[in-house]
mmCIF file of C-alpha atoms in Angstrom:
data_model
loop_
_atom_site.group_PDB
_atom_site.id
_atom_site.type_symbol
_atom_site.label_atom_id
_atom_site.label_comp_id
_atom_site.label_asym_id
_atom_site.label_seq_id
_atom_site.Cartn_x
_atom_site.Cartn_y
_atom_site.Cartn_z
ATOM 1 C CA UNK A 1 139.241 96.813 77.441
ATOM 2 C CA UNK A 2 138.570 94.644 80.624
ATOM 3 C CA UNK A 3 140.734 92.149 81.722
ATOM 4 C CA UNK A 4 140.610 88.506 84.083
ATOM 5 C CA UNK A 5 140.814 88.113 87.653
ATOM 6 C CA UNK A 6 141.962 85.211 88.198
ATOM 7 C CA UNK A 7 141.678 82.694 91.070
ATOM 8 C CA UNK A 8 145.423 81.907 91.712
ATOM 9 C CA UNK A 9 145.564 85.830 92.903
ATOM 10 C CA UNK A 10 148.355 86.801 90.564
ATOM 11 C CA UNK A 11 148.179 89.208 87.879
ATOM 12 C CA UNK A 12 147.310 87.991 84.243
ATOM 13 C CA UNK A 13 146.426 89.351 80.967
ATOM 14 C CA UNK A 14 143.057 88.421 79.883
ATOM 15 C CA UNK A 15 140.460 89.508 77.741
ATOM 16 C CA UNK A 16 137.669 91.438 80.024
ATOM 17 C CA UNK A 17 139.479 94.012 83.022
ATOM 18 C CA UNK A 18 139.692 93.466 86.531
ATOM 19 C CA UNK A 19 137.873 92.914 89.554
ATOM 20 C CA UNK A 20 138.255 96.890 90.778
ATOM 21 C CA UNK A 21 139.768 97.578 93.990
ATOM 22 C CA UNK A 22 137.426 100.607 94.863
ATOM 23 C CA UNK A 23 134.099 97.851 94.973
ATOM 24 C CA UNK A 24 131.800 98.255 98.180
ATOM 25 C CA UNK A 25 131.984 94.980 99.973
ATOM 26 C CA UNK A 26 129.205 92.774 99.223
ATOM 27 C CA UNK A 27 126.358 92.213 100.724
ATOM 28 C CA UNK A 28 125.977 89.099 102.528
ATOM 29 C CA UNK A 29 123.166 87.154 104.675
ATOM 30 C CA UNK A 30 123.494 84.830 107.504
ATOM 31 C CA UNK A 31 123.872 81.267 106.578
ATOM 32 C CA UNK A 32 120.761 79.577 106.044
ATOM 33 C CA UNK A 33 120.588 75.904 106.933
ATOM 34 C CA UNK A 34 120.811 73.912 103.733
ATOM 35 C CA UNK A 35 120.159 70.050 103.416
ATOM 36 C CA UNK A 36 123.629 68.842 101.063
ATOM 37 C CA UNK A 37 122.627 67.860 97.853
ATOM 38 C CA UNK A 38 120.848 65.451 96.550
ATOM 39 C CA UNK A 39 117.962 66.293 99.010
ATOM 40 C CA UNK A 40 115.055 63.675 100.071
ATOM 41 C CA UNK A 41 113.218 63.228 96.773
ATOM 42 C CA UNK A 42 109.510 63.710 97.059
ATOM 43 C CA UNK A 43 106.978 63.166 94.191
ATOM 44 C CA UNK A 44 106.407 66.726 93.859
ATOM 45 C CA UNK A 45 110.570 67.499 93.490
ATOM 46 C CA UNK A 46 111.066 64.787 90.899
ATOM 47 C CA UNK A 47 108.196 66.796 88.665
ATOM 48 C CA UNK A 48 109.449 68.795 85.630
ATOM 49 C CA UNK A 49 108.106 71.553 84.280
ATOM 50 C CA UNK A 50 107.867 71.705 80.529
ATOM 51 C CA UNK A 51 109.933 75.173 80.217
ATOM 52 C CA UNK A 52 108.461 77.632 77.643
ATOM 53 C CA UNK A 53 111.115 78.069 75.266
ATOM 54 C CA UNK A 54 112.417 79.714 72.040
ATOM 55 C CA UNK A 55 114.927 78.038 69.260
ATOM 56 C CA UNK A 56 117.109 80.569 67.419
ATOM 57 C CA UNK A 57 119.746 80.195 64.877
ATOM 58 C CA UNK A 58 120.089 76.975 62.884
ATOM 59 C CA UNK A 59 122.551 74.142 63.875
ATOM 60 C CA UNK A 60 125.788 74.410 63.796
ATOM 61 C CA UNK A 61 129.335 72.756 65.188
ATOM 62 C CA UNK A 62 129.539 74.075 68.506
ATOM 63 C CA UNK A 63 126.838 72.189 71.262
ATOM 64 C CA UNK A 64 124.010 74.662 71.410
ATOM 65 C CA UNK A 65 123.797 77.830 73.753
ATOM 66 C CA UNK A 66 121.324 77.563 76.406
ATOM 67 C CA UNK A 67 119.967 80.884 78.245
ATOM 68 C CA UNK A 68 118.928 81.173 81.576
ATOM 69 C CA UNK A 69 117.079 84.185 83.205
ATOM 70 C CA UNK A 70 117.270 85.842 86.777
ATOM 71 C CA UNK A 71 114.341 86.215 89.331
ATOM 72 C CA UNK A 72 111.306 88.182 88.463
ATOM 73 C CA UNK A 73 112.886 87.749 84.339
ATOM 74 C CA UNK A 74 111.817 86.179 81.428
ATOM 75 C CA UNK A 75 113.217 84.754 78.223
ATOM 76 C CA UNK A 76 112.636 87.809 76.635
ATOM 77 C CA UNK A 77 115.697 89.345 78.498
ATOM 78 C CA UNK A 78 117.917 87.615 76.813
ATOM 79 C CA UNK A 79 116.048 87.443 73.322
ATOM 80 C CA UNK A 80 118.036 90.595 72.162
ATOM 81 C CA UNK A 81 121.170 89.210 73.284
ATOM 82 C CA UNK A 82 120.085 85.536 71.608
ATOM 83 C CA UNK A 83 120.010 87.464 68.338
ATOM 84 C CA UNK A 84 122.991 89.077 68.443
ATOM 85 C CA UNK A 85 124.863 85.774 69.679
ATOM 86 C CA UNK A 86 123.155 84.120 67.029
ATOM 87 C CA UNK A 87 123.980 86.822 63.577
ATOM 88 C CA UNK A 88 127.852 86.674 64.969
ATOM 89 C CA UNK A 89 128.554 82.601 64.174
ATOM 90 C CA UNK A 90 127.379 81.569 68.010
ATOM 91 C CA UNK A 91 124.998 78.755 66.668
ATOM 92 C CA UNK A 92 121.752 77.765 68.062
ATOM 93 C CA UNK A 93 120.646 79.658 70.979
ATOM 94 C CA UNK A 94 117.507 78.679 73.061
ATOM 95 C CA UNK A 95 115.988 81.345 75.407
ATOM 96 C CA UNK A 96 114.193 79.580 78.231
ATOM 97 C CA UNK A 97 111.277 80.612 80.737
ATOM 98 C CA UNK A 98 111.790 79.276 84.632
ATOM 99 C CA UNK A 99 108.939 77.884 86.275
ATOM 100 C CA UNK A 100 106.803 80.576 87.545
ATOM 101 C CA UNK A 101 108.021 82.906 85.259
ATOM 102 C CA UNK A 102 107.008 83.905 81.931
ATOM 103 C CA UNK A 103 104.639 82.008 79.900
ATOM 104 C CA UNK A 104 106.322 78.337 81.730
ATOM 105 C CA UNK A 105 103.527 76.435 84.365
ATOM 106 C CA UNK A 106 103.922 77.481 87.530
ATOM 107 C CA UNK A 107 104.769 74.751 90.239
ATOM 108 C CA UNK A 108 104.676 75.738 94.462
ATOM 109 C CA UNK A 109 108.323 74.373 94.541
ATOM 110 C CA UNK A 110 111.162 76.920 93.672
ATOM 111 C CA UNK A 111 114.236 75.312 94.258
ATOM 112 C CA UNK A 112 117.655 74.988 92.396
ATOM 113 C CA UNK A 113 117.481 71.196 92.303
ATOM 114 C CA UNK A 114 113.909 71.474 90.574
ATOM 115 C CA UNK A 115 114.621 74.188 88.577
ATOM 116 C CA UNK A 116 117.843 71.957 87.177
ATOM 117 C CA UNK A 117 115.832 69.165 86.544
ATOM 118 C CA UNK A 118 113.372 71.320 84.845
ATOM 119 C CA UNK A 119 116.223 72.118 82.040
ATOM 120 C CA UNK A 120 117.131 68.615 81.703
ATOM 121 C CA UNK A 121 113.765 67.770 80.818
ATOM 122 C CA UNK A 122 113.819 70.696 78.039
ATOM 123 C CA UNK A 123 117.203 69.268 76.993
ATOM 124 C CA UNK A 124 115.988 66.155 76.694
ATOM 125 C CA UNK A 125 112.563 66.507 75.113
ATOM 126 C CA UNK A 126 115.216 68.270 72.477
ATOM 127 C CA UNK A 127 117.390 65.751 71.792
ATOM 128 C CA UNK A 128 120.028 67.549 72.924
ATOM 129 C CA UNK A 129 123.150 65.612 74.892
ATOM 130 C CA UNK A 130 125.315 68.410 75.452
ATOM 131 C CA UNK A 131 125.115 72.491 75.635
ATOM 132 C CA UNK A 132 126.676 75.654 76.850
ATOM 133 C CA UNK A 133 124.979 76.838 79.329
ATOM 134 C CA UNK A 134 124.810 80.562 80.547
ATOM 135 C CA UNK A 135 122.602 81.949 83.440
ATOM 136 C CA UNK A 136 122.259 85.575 84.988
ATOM 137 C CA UNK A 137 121.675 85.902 88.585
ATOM 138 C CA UNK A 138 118.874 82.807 89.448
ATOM 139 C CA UNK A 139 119.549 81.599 86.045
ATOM 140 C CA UNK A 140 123.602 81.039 86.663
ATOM 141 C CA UNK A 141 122.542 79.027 90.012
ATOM 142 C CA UNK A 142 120.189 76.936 87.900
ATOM 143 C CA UNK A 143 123.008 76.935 85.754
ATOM 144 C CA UNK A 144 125.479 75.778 88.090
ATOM 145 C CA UNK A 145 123.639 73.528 89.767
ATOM 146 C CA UNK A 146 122.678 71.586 86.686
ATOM 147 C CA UNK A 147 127.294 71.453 85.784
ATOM 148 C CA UNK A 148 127.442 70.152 89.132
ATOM 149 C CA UNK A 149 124.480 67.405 89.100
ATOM 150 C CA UNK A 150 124.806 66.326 85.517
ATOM 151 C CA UNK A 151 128.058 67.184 84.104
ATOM 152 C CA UNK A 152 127.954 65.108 80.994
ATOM 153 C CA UNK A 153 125.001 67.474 80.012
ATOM 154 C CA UNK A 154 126.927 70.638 80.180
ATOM 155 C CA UNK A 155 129.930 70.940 78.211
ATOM 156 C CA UNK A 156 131.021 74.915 79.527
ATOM 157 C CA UNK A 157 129.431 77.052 81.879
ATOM 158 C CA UNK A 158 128.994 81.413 82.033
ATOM 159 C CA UNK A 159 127.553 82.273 85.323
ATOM 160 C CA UNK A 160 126.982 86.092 84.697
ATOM 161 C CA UNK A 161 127.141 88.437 87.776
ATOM 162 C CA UNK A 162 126.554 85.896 91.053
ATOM 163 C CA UNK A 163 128.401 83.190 92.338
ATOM 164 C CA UNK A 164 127.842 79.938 94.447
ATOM 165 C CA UNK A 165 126.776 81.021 97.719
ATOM 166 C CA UNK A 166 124.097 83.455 100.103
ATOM 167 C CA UNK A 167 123.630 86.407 97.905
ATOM 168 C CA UNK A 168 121.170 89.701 98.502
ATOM 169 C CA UNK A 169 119.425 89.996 101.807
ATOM 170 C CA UNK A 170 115.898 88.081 101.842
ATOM 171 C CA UNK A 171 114.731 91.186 103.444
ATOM 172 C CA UNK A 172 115.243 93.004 100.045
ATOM 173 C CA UNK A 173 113.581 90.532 98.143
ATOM 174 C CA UNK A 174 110.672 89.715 100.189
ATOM 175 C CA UNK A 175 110.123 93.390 100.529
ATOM 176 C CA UNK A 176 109.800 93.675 96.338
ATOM 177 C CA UNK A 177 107.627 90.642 96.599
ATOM 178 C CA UNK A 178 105.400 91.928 99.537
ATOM 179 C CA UNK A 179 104.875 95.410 97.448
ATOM 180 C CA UNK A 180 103.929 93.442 94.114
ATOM 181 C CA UNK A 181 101.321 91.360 96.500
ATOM 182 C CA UNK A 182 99.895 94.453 97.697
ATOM 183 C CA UNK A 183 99.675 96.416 93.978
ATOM 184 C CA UNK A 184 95.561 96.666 93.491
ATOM 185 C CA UNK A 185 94.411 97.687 89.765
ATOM 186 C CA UNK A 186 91.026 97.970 89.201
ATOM 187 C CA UNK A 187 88.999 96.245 86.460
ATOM 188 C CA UNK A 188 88.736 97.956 83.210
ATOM 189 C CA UNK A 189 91.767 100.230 82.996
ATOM 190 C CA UNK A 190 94.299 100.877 80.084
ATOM 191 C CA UNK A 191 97.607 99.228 80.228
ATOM 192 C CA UNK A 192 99.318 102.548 80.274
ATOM 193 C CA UNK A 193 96.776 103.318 83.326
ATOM 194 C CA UNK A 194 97.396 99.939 84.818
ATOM 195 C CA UNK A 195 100.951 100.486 85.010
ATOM 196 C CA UNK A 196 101.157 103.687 85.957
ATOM 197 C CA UNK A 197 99.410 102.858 88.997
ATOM 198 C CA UNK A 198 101.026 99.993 90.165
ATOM 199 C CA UNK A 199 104.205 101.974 89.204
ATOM 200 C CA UNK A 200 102.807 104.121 91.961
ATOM 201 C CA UNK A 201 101.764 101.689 94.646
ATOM 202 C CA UNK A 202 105.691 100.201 94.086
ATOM 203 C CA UNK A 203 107.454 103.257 94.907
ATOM 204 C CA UNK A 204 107.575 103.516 98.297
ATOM 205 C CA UNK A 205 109.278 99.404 98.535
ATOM 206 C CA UNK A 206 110.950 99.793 95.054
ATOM 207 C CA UNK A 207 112.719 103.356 95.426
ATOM 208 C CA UNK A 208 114.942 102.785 91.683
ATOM 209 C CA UNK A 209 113.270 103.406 88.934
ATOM 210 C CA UNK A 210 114.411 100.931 86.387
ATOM 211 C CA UNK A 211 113.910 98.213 88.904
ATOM 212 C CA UNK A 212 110.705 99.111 89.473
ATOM 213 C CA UNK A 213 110.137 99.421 85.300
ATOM 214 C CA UNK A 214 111.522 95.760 85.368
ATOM 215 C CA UNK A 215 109.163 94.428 87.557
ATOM 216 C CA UNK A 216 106.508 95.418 85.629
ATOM 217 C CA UNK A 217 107.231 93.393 82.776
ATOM 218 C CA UNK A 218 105.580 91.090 84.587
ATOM 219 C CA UNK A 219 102.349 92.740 85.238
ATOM 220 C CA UNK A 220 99.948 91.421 82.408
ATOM 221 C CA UNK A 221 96.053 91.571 81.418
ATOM 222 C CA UNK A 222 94.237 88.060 81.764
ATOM 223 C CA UNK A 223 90.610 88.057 80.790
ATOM 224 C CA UNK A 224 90.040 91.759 81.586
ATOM 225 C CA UNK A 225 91.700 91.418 85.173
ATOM 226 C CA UNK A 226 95.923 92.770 85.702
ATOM 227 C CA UNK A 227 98.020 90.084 87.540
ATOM 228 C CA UNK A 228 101.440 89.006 87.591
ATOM 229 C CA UNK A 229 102.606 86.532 85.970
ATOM 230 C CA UNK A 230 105.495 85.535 87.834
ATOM 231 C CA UNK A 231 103.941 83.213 90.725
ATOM 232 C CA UNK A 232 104.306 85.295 93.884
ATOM 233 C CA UNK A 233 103.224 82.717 96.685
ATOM 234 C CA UNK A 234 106.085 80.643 95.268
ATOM 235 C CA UNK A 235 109.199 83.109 94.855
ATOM 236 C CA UNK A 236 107.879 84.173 98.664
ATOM 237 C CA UNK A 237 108.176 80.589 100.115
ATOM 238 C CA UNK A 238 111.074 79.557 98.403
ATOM 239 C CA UNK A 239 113.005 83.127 98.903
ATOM 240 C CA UNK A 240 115.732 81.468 101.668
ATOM 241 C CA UNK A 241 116.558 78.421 98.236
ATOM 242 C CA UNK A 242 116.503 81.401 95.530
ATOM 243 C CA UNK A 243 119.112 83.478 98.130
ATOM 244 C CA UNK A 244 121.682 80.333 98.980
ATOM 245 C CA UNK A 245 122.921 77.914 96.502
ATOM 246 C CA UNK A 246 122.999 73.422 97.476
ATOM 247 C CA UNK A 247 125.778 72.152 99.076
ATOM 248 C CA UNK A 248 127.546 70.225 96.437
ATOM 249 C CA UNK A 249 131.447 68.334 97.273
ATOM 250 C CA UNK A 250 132.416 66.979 94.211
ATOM 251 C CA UNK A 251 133.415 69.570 91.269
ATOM 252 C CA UNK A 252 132.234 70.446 87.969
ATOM 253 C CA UNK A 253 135.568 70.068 85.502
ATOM 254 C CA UNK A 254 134.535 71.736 82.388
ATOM 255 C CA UNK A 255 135.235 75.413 81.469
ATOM 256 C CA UNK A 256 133.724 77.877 83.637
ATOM 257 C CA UNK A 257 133.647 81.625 83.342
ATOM 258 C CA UNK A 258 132.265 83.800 86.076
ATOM 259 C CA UNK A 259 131.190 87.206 84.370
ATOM 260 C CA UNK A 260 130.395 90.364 86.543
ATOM 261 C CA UNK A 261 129.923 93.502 86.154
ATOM 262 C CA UNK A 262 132.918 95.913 88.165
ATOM 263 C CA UNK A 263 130.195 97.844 90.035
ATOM 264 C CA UNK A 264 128.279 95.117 91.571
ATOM 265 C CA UNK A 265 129.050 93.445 94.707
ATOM 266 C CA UNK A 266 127.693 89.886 93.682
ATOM 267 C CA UNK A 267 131.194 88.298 92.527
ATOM 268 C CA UNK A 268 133.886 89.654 94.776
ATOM 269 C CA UNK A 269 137.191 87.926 96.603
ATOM 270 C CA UNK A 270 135.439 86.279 99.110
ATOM 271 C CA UNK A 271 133.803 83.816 96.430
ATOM 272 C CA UNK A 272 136.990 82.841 95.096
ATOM 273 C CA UNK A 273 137.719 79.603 97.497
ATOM 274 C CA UNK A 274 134.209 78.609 96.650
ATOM 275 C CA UNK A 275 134.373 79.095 93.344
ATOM 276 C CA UNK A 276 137.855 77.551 92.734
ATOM 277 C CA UNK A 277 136.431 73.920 95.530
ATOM 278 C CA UNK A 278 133.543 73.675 93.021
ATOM 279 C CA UNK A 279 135.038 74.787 89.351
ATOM 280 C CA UNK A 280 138.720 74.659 88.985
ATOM 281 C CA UNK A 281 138.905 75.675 85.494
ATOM 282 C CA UNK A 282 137.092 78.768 86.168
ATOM 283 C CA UNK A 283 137.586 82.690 84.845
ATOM 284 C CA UNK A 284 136.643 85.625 86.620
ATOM 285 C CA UNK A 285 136.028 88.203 84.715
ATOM 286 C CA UNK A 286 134.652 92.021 85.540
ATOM 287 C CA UNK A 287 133.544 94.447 82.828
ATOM 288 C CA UNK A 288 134.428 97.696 83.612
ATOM 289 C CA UNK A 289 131.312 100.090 84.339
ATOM 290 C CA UNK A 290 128.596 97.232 84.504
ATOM 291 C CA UNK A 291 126.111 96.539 87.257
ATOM 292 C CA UNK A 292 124.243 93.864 87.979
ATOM 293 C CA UNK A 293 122.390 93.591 84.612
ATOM 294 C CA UNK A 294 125.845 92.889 82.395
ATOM 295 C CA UNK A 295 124.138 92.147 79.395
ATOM 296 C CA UNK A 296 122.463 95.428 79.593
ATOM 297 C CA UNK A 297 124.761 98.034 81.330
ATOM 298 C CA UNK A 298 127.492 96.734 78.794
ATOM 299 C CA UNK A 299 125.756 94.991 75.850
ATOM 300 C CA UNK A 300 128.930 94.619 73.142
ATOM 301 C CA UNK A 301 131.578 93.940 75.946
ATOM 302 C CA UNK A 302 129.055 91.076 76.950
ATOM 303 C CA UNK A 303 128.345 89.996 73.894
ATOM 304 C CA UNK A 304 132.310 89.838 72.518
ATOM 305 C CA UNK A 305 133.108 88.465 75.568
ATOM 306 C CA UNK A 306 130.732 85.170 75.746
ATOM 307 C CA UNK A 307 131.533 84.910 72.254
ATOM 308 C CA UNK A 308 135.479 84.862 73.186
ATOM 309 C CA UNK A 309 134.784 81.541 75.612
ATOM 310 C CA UNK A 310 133.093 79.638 73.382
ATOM 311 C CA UNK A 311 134.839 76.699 72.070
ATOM 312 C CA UNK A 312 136.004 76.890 68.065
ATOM 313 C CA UNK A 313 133.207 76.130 65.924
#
């Protein structure tokens, strides 16, 4: 069972566990400089992308269930999830693509205000006035951001495993990003080949295994030639945006749970007052044994758990 911590600091029953005692502290970055939101608007930041997508399940009562990925993901993380959510009663469930990732365009700008507006241009080009929206890592930033900016448009919110502030070093990040820039395959190899090797030349920057393995999701075969798909040059420039979160004053009101796993650092009591200024109705929940991937350290406890928030059908 795992149970709520909630953000009065007293003790109450819930449905998910607690926020562990024994957790290392988190990690944390200087504070960046960060312009309060909304930002200058330039042409280029009031440019949607058209956000590759994928429909599942058929309508149903509850507003629709919209997915959001982490950095260096794609919609197919969450596709087995989508399923699942979807045979259980959750109604439709779309599985998005962020810009520069997956099969959506790719833009130079890589910010949380443009990556917002980005998913109210999908929601729109739907027809769709209100959804649930849930976001892992990246994808719950997007995901909060968008509650915050357009509240009518987001009638609950699950932020899985991060919170509204500086997360992982940049150091970390731009060091995956500088190893994936350096990865050289030559023409004409097998995919099995391809990877392997660029499994290889990651190793030394990318010391876990099943990060590297992740990473190479993204490493595809375009007219004979291996590249990435996820748009490098971007992620790099934009890595101090992707690592802080806007400065927003006025609060998103609607249902909020905050979903981590109890052995990462990324949610932890230090977010609390942030998270309680910006969404007073929010849950924190930790599932026991999970890491940063919730969804796929702890797959039923997620799945039972973002089922358990949803409003009655």
């Amino acid at each position: 069972p795992a149970v709520t911590t909630p953000l009065a600091y007293r003790p109450r029953p819930s449905r998910i566990g607690h926020a562990p005692a024994h957790l290392p502290p988190p990690v944390t970055t200087p504070p960046i400089q960060t312009t309060p939101w909304p930002r200058p608007q330039t042409p280029l930041s009031r440019r949607a992308v058209p956000l590759a997508h994928v429909e599942l399940g058929g309508r149903g009562d509850r507003p629709p269930l919209v997915l959001l990925h982490g950095l260096f993901g794609s919609r197919g993380n969450f596709q087995t999830v989508a399923k699942a959510l979807v045979r259980r009663g959750s109604g439709k469930v779309l599985t998005v693509d962020a810009r520069n990732h997956g099969s959506s365009p790719h833009s130079p700008l890589m910010t949380y205000e443009a990556m917002s507006l980005d998913v109210q241009h999908l929601l729109t080009g739907l027809g769709i006035t209100k959804c649930i929206l849930l976001g892992h890592s990246m994808g719950g930033k997007t995901a909060m951001t968008l509650a915050l900016q357009r509240p009518d448009l987001v009638e609950r919110l699950i932020c899985v495993d991060i919170s509204p502030g500086s997360t992982a070093p940049v150091s970390e990040f731009s060091a995956y990003v500088s190893a994936m820039k350096s990865v050289k395959i030559p023409d004409g190899l097998s995919r099995s080949a391809a990877r392997q090797l660029a499994d290889d030349q990651l190793r030394p920057a990318v010391q876990v295994p099943q990060l590297r393995q992740f990473l190479l999701t993204n490493l595809v075969e375009v007219e004979g030639r291996y590249v990435w798909r996820v748009n490098l040059e971007a992620i790099s420039h934009h890595l101090a945006d992707i690592m802080n979160f806007p400065v927003f004053q006025k609060p998103y009101l609607g249902p909020t749970l905050f979903l981590g796993g109890s052995k990462s650092p990324y949610i932890s009591s230090k977010d609390y007052p942030e998270i309680q200024r910006l969404f007073p109705k929010a849950d924190v929940q930790h599932i026991e044994g999970a890491g940063h991937i919730v969804h796929q350290d702890k797959f039923e406890e997620f799945i039972s758990a973002v089922l358990n928030f949803l409003p009655p059908p």
